[in-house]
Amino acid sequence: MLRSAATAAHLGIQGPLLLRISPGTVTRASTNGSSHLRSPFTTEAMAEGNKKLTAQEAYDLMKSGRYRYLDVRTVEEFANGHVEGAVNIPIMFREPEGMIPNPDFEQQVHHFFPDLEKHLIVGCKAGSRSAKAFEMLHKEYTNLFDNAQGWDGWVAADLPVTK
């Protein structure tokens, strides 16, 4: 909840104000009940403060056309389906002895995305590899976000996919 006269003035509201903010909506509680208002607080603006996104939030950002999707799953996982327009740079390789780190991961990302201000969303299967990639890259890439739900969350949300 947020109490702010400045926010009230910005939204054209007079009188006491208690706001609940969520992506795209502000709910105002008052003595007359609650009402929904159009909000300047978009999913994108909220994501700026929290670099972890749901699959739906990642998709919403991708729809803006300003974001690229960096898929850090294995080549085999990527070939079985991925986010449309995604770039695959595996953070790990599947070998007979198990998963091994890609020693050139950061160099490959920098080669493909030389602009450190590029808007990127990183994702994997379920969130753990993308969290690791995020930790490796977030100090250099200023507009980096993590699809914390990964491919599994993307598919569960019934978002568009391609092979």
PDB file of C-alpha atoms in Angstrom:
ATOM      1  CA  MET A   1       0.000   0.000   0.000  1.00  0.00           C
ATOM      2  CA  LEU A   2       1.180   3.532  -0.699  1.00  0.00           C
ATOM      3  CA  ARG A   3       0.053   6.876   0.706  1.00  0.00           C
ATOM      4  CA  SER A   4       1.188   9.807  -1.419  1.00  0.00           C
ATOM      5  CA  ALA A   5      -0.300  13.212  -2.103  1.00  0.00           C
ATOM      6  CA  ALA A   6       2.046  13.563  -5.090  1.00  0.00           C
ATOM      7  CA  THR A   7       0.770  10.287  -6.558  1.00  0.00           C
ATOM      8  CA  ALA A   8      -2.808  11.402  -5.916  1.00  0.00           C
ATOM      9  CA  ALA A   9      -2.187  14.697  -7.703  1.00  0.00           C
ATOM     10  CA  HIS A  10      -0.520  12.865 -10.614  1.00  0.00           C
ATOM     11  CA  LEU A  11      -3.576  10.632 -10.958  1.00  0.00           C
ATOM     12  CA  GLY A  12      -6.019  13.544 -10.539  1.00  0.00           C
ATOM     13  CA  ILE A  13      -7.415  12.337  -7.214  1.00  0.00           C
ATOM     14  CA  GLN A  14      -8.454  14.632  -4.376  1.00  0.00           C
ATOM     15  CA  GLY A  15      -8.822  13.686  -0.732  1.00  0.00           C
ATOM     16  CA  PRO A  16      -7.432  10.838   1.413  1.00  0.00           C
ATOM     17  CA  LEU A  17      -5.670   8.173  -0.560  1.00  0.00           C
ATOM     18  CA  LEU A  18      -4.587   4.599   0.003  1.00  0.00           C
ATOM     19  CA  LEU A  19      -3.215   2.891  -3.126  1.00  0.00           C
ATOM     20  CA  ARG A  20      -2.431  -0.717  -3.948  1.00  0.00           C
ATOM     21  CA  ILE A  21      -0.141  -0.834  -6.997  1.00  0.00           C
ATOM     22  CA  SER A  22       0.176  -3.804  -9.334  1.00  0.00           C
ATOM     23  CA  PRO A  23       1.251  -3.963 -12.996  1.00  0.00           C
ATOM     24  CA  GLY A  24      -1.025  -1.706 -15.019  1.00  0.00           C
ATOM     25  CA  THR A  25      -3.528  -1.032 -12.227  1.00  0.00           C
ATOM     26  CA  VAL A  26      -3.810   1.160  -9.165  1.00  0.00           C
ATOM     27  CA  THR A  27      -6.573   0.278  -6.720  1.00  0.00           C
ATOM     28  CA  ARG A  28      -7.646   3.223  -4.566  1.00  0.00           C
ATOM     29  CA  ALA A  29      -9.229   2.510  -1.194  1.00  0.00           C
ATOM     30  CA  SER A  30     -11.262   5.355   0.277  1.00  0.00           C
ATOM     31  CA  THR A  31     -14.274   5.959   2.463  1.00  0.00           C
ATOM     32  CA  ASN A  32     -16.387   5.499  -0.688  1.00  0.00           C
ATOM     33  CA  GLY A  33     -14.941   2.056  -1.494  1.00  0.00           C
ATOM     34  CA  SER A  34     -12.334   1.085  -4.067  1.00  0.00           C
ATOM     35  CA  SER A  35     -11.900   1.998  -7.687  1.00  0.00           C
ATOM     36  CA  HIS A  36      -9.463   0.914 -10.393  1.00  0.00           C
ATOM     37  CA  LEU A  37      -7.456   3.547 -12.220  1.00  0.00           C
ATOM     38  CA  ARG A  38      -5.100   3.425 -15.199  1.00  0.00           C
ATOM     39  CA  SER A  39      -1.579   3.392 -13.807  1.00  0.00           C
ATOM     40  CA  PRO A  40       1.758   4.869 -14.835  1.00  0.00           C
ATOM     41  CA  PHE A  41       3.243   1.828 -13.070  1.00  0.00           C
ATOM     42  CA  THR A  42       3.670  -0.689 -15.904  1.00  0.00           C
ATOM     43  CA  THR A  43       5.143  -4.168 -15.737  1.00  0.00           C
ATOM     44  CA  GLU A  44       8.288  -2.757 -17.351  1.00  0.00           C
ATOM     45  CA  ALA A  45       8.649  -0.010 -14.762  1.00  0.00           C
ATOM     46  CA  MET A  46       8.141  -2.485 -11.939  1.00  0.00           C
ATOM     47  CA  ALA A  47      10.688  -4.853 -13.490  1.00  0.00           C
ATOM     48  CA  GLU A  48      13.305  -2.090 -13.312  1.00  0.00           C
ATOM     49  CA  GLY A  49      13.265  -2.460  -9.521  1.00  0.00           C
ATOM     50  CA  ASN A  50      13.098  -6.258  -9.493  1.00  0.00           C
ATOM     51  CA  LYS A  51      15.267  -7.961 -12.078  1.00  0.00           C
ATOM     52  CA  LYS A  52      13.452 -11.313 -11.604  1.00  0.00           C
ATOM     53  CA  LEU A  53      10.452 -11.725 -13.910  1.00  0.00           C
ATOM     54  CA  THR A  54       7.650 -14.206 -14.339  1.00  0.00           C
ATOM     55  CA  ALA A  55       7.310 -15.761 -17.783  1.00  0.00           C
ATOM     56  CA  GLN A  56       4.296 -13.526 -18.471  1.00  0.00           C
ATOM     57  CA  GLU A  57       6.239 -10.394 -17.513  1.00  0.00           C
ATOM     58  CA  ALA A  58       9.132 -11.498 -19.741  1.00  0.00           C
ATOM     59  CA  TYR A  59       6.703 -12.020 -22.627  1.00  0.00           C
ATOM     60  CA  ASP A  60       5.140  -8.600 -22.058  1.00  0.00           C
ATOM     61  CA  LEU A  61       8.579  -6.982 -22.252  1.00  0.00           C
ATOM     62  CA  MET A  62       9.432  -8.984 -25.384  1.00  0.00           C
ATOM     63  CA  LYS A  63       6.257  -7.689 -27.060  1.00  0.00           C
ATOM     64  CA  SER A  64       7.577  -4.132 -26.703  1.00  0.00           C
ATOM     65  CA  GLY A  65      10.232  -4.944 -29.316  1.00  0.00           C
ATOM     66  CA  ARG A  66      13.014  -3.475 -27.159  1.00  0.00           C
ATOM     67  CA  TYR A  67      14.133  -6.750 -25.562  1.00  0.00           C
ATOM     68  CA  ARG A  68      16.070  -9.779 -26.812  1.00  0.00           C
ATOM     69  CA  TYR A  69      15.788 -13.192 -25.183  1.00  0.00           C
ATOM     70  CA  LEU A  70      19.024 -14.988 -24.278  1.00  0.00           C
ATOM     71  CA  ASP A  71      18.291 -18.688 -23.810  1.00  0.00           C
ATOM     72  CA  VAL A  72      21.086 -20.343 -21.812  1.00  0.00           C
ATOM     73  CA  ARG A  73      19.776 -23.925 -22.080  1.00  0.00           C
ATOM     74  CA  THR A  74      21.680 -26.604 -23.966  1.00  0.00           C
ATOM     75  CA  VAL A  75      21.589 -26.709 -27.758  1.00  0.00           C
ATOM     76  CA  GLU A  76      19.438 -29.855 -27.561  1.00  0.00           C
ATOM     77  CA  GLU A  77      16.898 -28.246 -25.213  1.00  0.00           C
ATOM     78  CA  PHE A  78      16.748 -25.149 -27.421  1.00  0.00           C
ATOM     79  CA  ALA A  79      16.175 -27.284 -30.552  1.00  0.00           C
ATOM     80  CA  ASN A  80      13.120 -28.882 -28.909  1.00  0.00           C
ATOM     81  CA  GLY A  81      11.433 -25.477 -28.583  1.00  0.00           C
ATOM     82  CA  HIS A  82      12.216 -21.923 -27.559  1.00  0.00           C
ATOM     83  CA  VAL A  83      10.970 -18.373 -27.276  1.00  0.00           C
ATOM     84  CA  GLU A  84      10.499 -16.844 -30.729  1.00  0.00           C
ATOM     85  CA  GLY A  85      13.544 -14.749 -31.672  1.00  0.00           C
ATOM     86  CA  ALA A  86      15.664 -16.155 -28.826  1.00  0.00           C
ATOM     87  CA  VAL A  87      19.434 -16.431 -29.100  1.00  0.00           C
ATOM     88  CA  ASN A  88      20.912 -19.650 -27.689  1.00  0.00           C
ATOM     89  CA  ILE A  89      24.214 -19.391 -25.838  1.00  0.00           C
ATOM     90  CA  PRO A  90      24.452 -22.368 -23.462  1.00  0.00           C
ATOM     91  CA  ILE A  91      25.873 -21.708 -20.021  1.00  0.00           C
ATOM     92  CA  MET A  92      26.369 -25.480 -19.604  1.00  0.00           C
ATOM     93  CA  PHE A  93      27.008 -28.367 -21.988  1.00  0.00           C
ATOM     94  CA  ARG A  94      25.558 -31.856 -21.555  1.00  0.00           C
ATOM     95  CA  GLU A  95      28.371 -34.411 -21.650  1.00  0.00           C
ATOM     96  CA  PRO A  96      28.367 -38.153 -20.849  1.00  0.00           C
ATOM     97  CA  GLU A  97      29.745 -37.344 -17.384  1.00  0.00           C
ATOM     98  CA  GLY A  98      26.987 -34.762 -16.785  1.00  0.00           C
ATOM     99  CA  MET A  99      26.582 -31.012 -17.193  1.00  0.00           C
ATOM    100  CA  ILE A 100      29.811 -29.035 -17.530  1.00  0.00           C
ATOM    101  CA  PRO A 101      30.210 -25.233 -17.639  1.00  0.00           C
ATOM    102  CA  ASN A 102      30.714 -23.428 -20.947  1.00  0.00           C
ATOM    103  CA  PRO A 103      34.137 -21.813 -20.342  1.00  0.00           C
ATOM    104  CA  ASP A 104      33.475 -19.253 -23.099  1.00  0.00           C
ATOM    105  CA  PHE A 105      29.955 -18.261 -22.041  1.00  0.00           C
ATOM    106  CA  GLU A 106      30.656 -14.643 -21.078  1.00  0.00           C
ATOM    107  CA  GLN A 107      32.880 -14.080 -24.106  1.00  0.00           C
ATOM    108  CA  GLN A 108      30.189 -15.481 -26.426  1.00  0.00           C
ATOM    109  CA  VAL A 109      27.502 -13.270 -24.864  1.00  0.00           C
ATOM    110  CA  HIS A 110      29.735 -10.193 -25.255  1.00  0.00           C
ATOM    111  CA  HIS A 111      30.443 -11.126 -28.861  1.00  0.00           C
ATOM    112  CA  PHE A 112      26.754 -11.509 -29.721  1.00  0.00           C
ATOM    113  CA  PHE A 113      25.575  -8.576 -27.564  1.00  0.00           C
ATOM    114  CA  PRO A 114      28.421  -6.014 -27.572  1.00  0.00           C
ATOM    115  CA  ASP A 115      26.085  -3.189 -26.491  1.00  0.00           C
ATOM    116  CA  LEU A 116      26.144  -3.348 -22.676  1.00  0.00           C
ATOM    117  CA  GLU A 117      22.955  -1.266 -22.571  1.00  0.00           C
ATOM    118  CA  LYS A 118      21.063  -3.797 -24.709  1.00  0.00           C
ATOM    119  CA  HIS A 119      17.740  -4.839 -23.161  1.00  0.00           C
ATOM    120  CA  LEU A 120      18.125  -8.561 -22.463  1.00  0.00           C
ATOM    121  CA  ILE A 121      16.035 -11.209 -20.760  1.00  0.00           C
ATOM    122  CA  VAL A 122      17.920 -14.353 -19.810  1.00  0.00           C
ATOM    123  CA  GLY A 123      16.100 -17.661 -19.410  1.00  0.00           C
ATOM    124  CA  CYS A 124      16.737 -21.390 -19.036  1.00  0.00           C
ATOM    125  CA  LYS A 125      14.510 -24.400 -18.299  1.00  0.00           C
ATOM    126  CA  ALA A 126      13.406 -23.716 -14.734  1.00  0.00           C
ATOM    127  CA  GLY A 127      15.386 -20.721 -13.488  1.00  0.00           C
ATOM    128  CA  SER A 128      18.608 -21.973 -11.907  1.00  0.00           C
ATOM    129  CA  ARG A 129      20.925 -21.650 -14.929  1.00  0.00           C
ATOM    130  CA  SER A 130      19.466 -18.268 -15.876  1.00  0.00           C
ATOM    131  CA  ALA A 131      20.015 -17.081 -12.287  1.00  0.00           C
ATOM    132  CA  LYS A 132      23.669 -18.115 -12.612  1.00  0.00           C
ATOM    133  CA  ALA A 133      23.950 -16.367 -15.998  1.00  0.00           C
ATOM    134  CA  PHE A 134      22.282 -13.275 -14.544  1.00  0.00           C
ATOM    135  CA  GLU A 135      24.826 -13.190 -11.707  1.00  0.00           C
ATOM    136  CA  MET A 136      27.679 -13.453 -14.226  1.00  0.00           C
ATOM    137  CA  LEU A 137      26.353 -10.703 -16.513  1.00  0.00           C
ATOM    138  CA  HIS A 138      24.320  -8.181 -14.480  1.00  0.00           C
ATOM    139  CA  LYS A 139      27.261  -6.009 -13.425  1.00  0.00           C
ATOM    140  CA  GLU A 140      28.043  -5.228 -17.057  1.00  0.00           C
ATOM    141  CA  TYR A 141      24.640  -5.325 -18.757  1.00  0.00           C
ATOM    142  CA  THR A 142      22.549  -2.511 -17.309  1.00  0.00           C
ATOM    143  CA  ASN A 143      19.194  -3.677 -18.731  1.00  0.00           C
ATOM    144  CA  LEU A 144      19.374  -7.384 -17.902  1.00  0.00           C
ATOM    145  CA  PHE A 145      16.407  -9.323 -16.518  1.00  0.00           C
ATOM    146  CA  ASP A 146      15.968 -12.954 -15.454  1.00  0.00           C
ATOM    147  CA  ASN A 147      12.932 -15.014 -16.488  1.00  0.00           C
ATOM    148  CA  ALA A 148      12.976 -16.774 -13.126  1.00  0.00           C
ATOM    149  CA  GLN A 149      10.270 -19.255 -14.236  1.00  0.00           C
ATOM    150  CA  GLY A 150      12.255 -20.303 -17.297  1.00  0.00           C
ATOM    151  CA  TRP A 151      11.016 -22.363 -20.221  1.00  0.00           C
ATOM    152  CA  ASP A 152       8.782 -24.448 -17.955  1.00  0.00           C
ATOM    153  CA  GLY A 153       6.976 -21.300 -16.794  1.00  0.00           C
ATOM    154  CA  TRP A 154       6.765 -19.998 -20.369  1.00  0.00           C
ATOM    155  CA  VAL A 155       5.098 -23.217 -21.570  1.00  0.00           C
ATOM    156  CA  ALA A 156       2.836 -23.434 -18.496  1.00  0.00           C
ATOM    157  CA  ALA A 157       1.637 -19.872 -19.181  1.00  0.00           C
ATOM    158  CA  ASP A 158       0.790 -20.989 -22.746  1.00  0.00           C
ATOM    159  CA  LEU A 159       2.984 -18.278 -24.301  1.00  0.00           C
ATOM    160  CA  PRO A 160       4.102 -18.432 -27.961  1.00  0.00           C
ATOM    161  CA  VAL A 161       6.927 -20.848 -28.793  1.00  0.00           C
ATOM    162  CA  THR A 162       8.814 -21.948 -31.877  1.00  0.00           C
ATOM    163  CA  LYS A 163      11.169 -24.748 -32.951  1.00  0.00           C
TER     164      LYS A 163
END
